[in-house]
Each structure stands twice: as structure tokens, then as C-alpha cells.
Amino acid sequence: MKIKLVNKSDEKQVEIDDNTTVIDVLKQEEIPIETVVTKVNGITVTEDEKLNDNDELEVIKVIYGG
């Protein structure tokens, strides 16, 4: 199975297994989960969301400040 990973202006196809979750992909791509919000097919999801073939996973970096 494949998904489309969108991280900033970078888009790529990522090969995944059945029952792969958002957190699995973030770990595989070495993206710290504490610093991002994720969307699957345009809907904000938690990191335990399961991914399906041809899903689009968008990673949005969260900026902290004060």
C-alpha cells in the first residue's frame, strides 16, 4: 500500500503495511510527533489514526512562542 506524505512543500509516496498508523509514518520519517499536527485527507487526526491505501497524510509544523 502507498500513501502520499506532504511535509511543507515536499511531497512523496511512502510504502506502508496494513494497520500502519500516523505515528508509524512519523517515526519512519524521523518527524517528532510533539512538533506537528497531522491531517489525513484534509481532516485533522490523532497519531493513532490508521492509514489506508492512497491516503494523503499532511504534516503541519506547530510553532511555539511567547
Coordinates of C-alpha atoms in Angstrom, one line a residue:
M1 CA 0.0 0.0 0.0
K2 CA 1.1 3.6 -0.6
I3 CA 0.2 6.9 0.8
K4 CA 1.1 10.5 -0.2
L5 CA 3.1 12.3 2.5
V6 CA 3.0 16.1 2.4
N7 CA 5.6 17.8 4.6
K8 CA 5.9 21.5 3.9
S9 CA 6.5 21.8 0.2
D10 CA 7.9 18.3 0.0
E11 CA 5.5 15.5 -1.3
K12 CA 6.5 11.9 -1.7
Q13 CA 4.9 8.4 -1.9
V14 CA 5.5 6.3 1.1
E15 CA 5.1 2.5 1.2
I16 CA 3.1 1.3 4.2
D17 CA 1.8 -2.0 5.6
D18 CA -1.7 -2.9 6.7
N19 CA -2.6 -1.4 10.1
T20 CA 0.0 1.4 9.8
T21 CA -0.8 4.4 11.9
V22 CA 0.1 8.1 11.6
I23 CA 2.7 7.7 14.4
D24 CA 4.3 4.8 12.5
V25 CA 4.9 7.0 9.5
L26 CA 6.2 9.9 11.6
K27 CA 8.7 7.6 13.3
Q28 CA 9.8 6.1 10.0
E29 CA 10.3 9.6 8.6
E30 CA 12.0 10.8 11.8
I31 CA 9.4 13.6 12.3
P32 CA 9.0 14.5 16.1
I33 CA 5.3 14.0 17.0
E34 CA 5.4 16.7 19.6
T35 CA 6.1 19.4 17.0
V36 CA 3.4 18.6 14.4
V37 CA -0.3 18.4 13.7
T38 CA -1.5 15.8 11.2
K39 CA -4.3 15.7 8.7
V40 CA -5.4 12.7 6.7
N41 CA -7.3 13.5 3.5
G42 CA -7.9 17.1 4.9
I43 CA -9.2 16.1 8.3
T44 CA -7.2 16.7 11.5
V45 CA -6.4 13.3 13.1
T46 CA -4.5 11.9 16.1
E47 CA -1.4 10.0 15.8
D48 CA -3.1 6.6 16.4
E49 CA -5.3 7.0 13.2
K50 CA -4.9 4.1 10.8
L51 CA -3.9 4.8 7.3
N52 CA -5.4 3.3 4.1
D53 CA -4.1 2.8 0.6
N54 CA -3.9 6.1 -1.3
D55 CA -4.5 8.3 1.8
E56 CA -2.8 11.7 1.9
L57 CA -1.0 12.4 5.2
E58 CA -0.2 16.1 5.7
V59 CA 2.2 17.1 8.4
I60 CA 1.9 20.7 9.7
K61 CA 4.7 22.0 11.9
V62 CA 3.5 23.8 15.0
I63 CA 5.3 26.9 16.0
Y64 CA 5.6 27.7 19.7
G65 CA 6.4 31.1 21.1
G66 CA 5.7 33.6 23.6

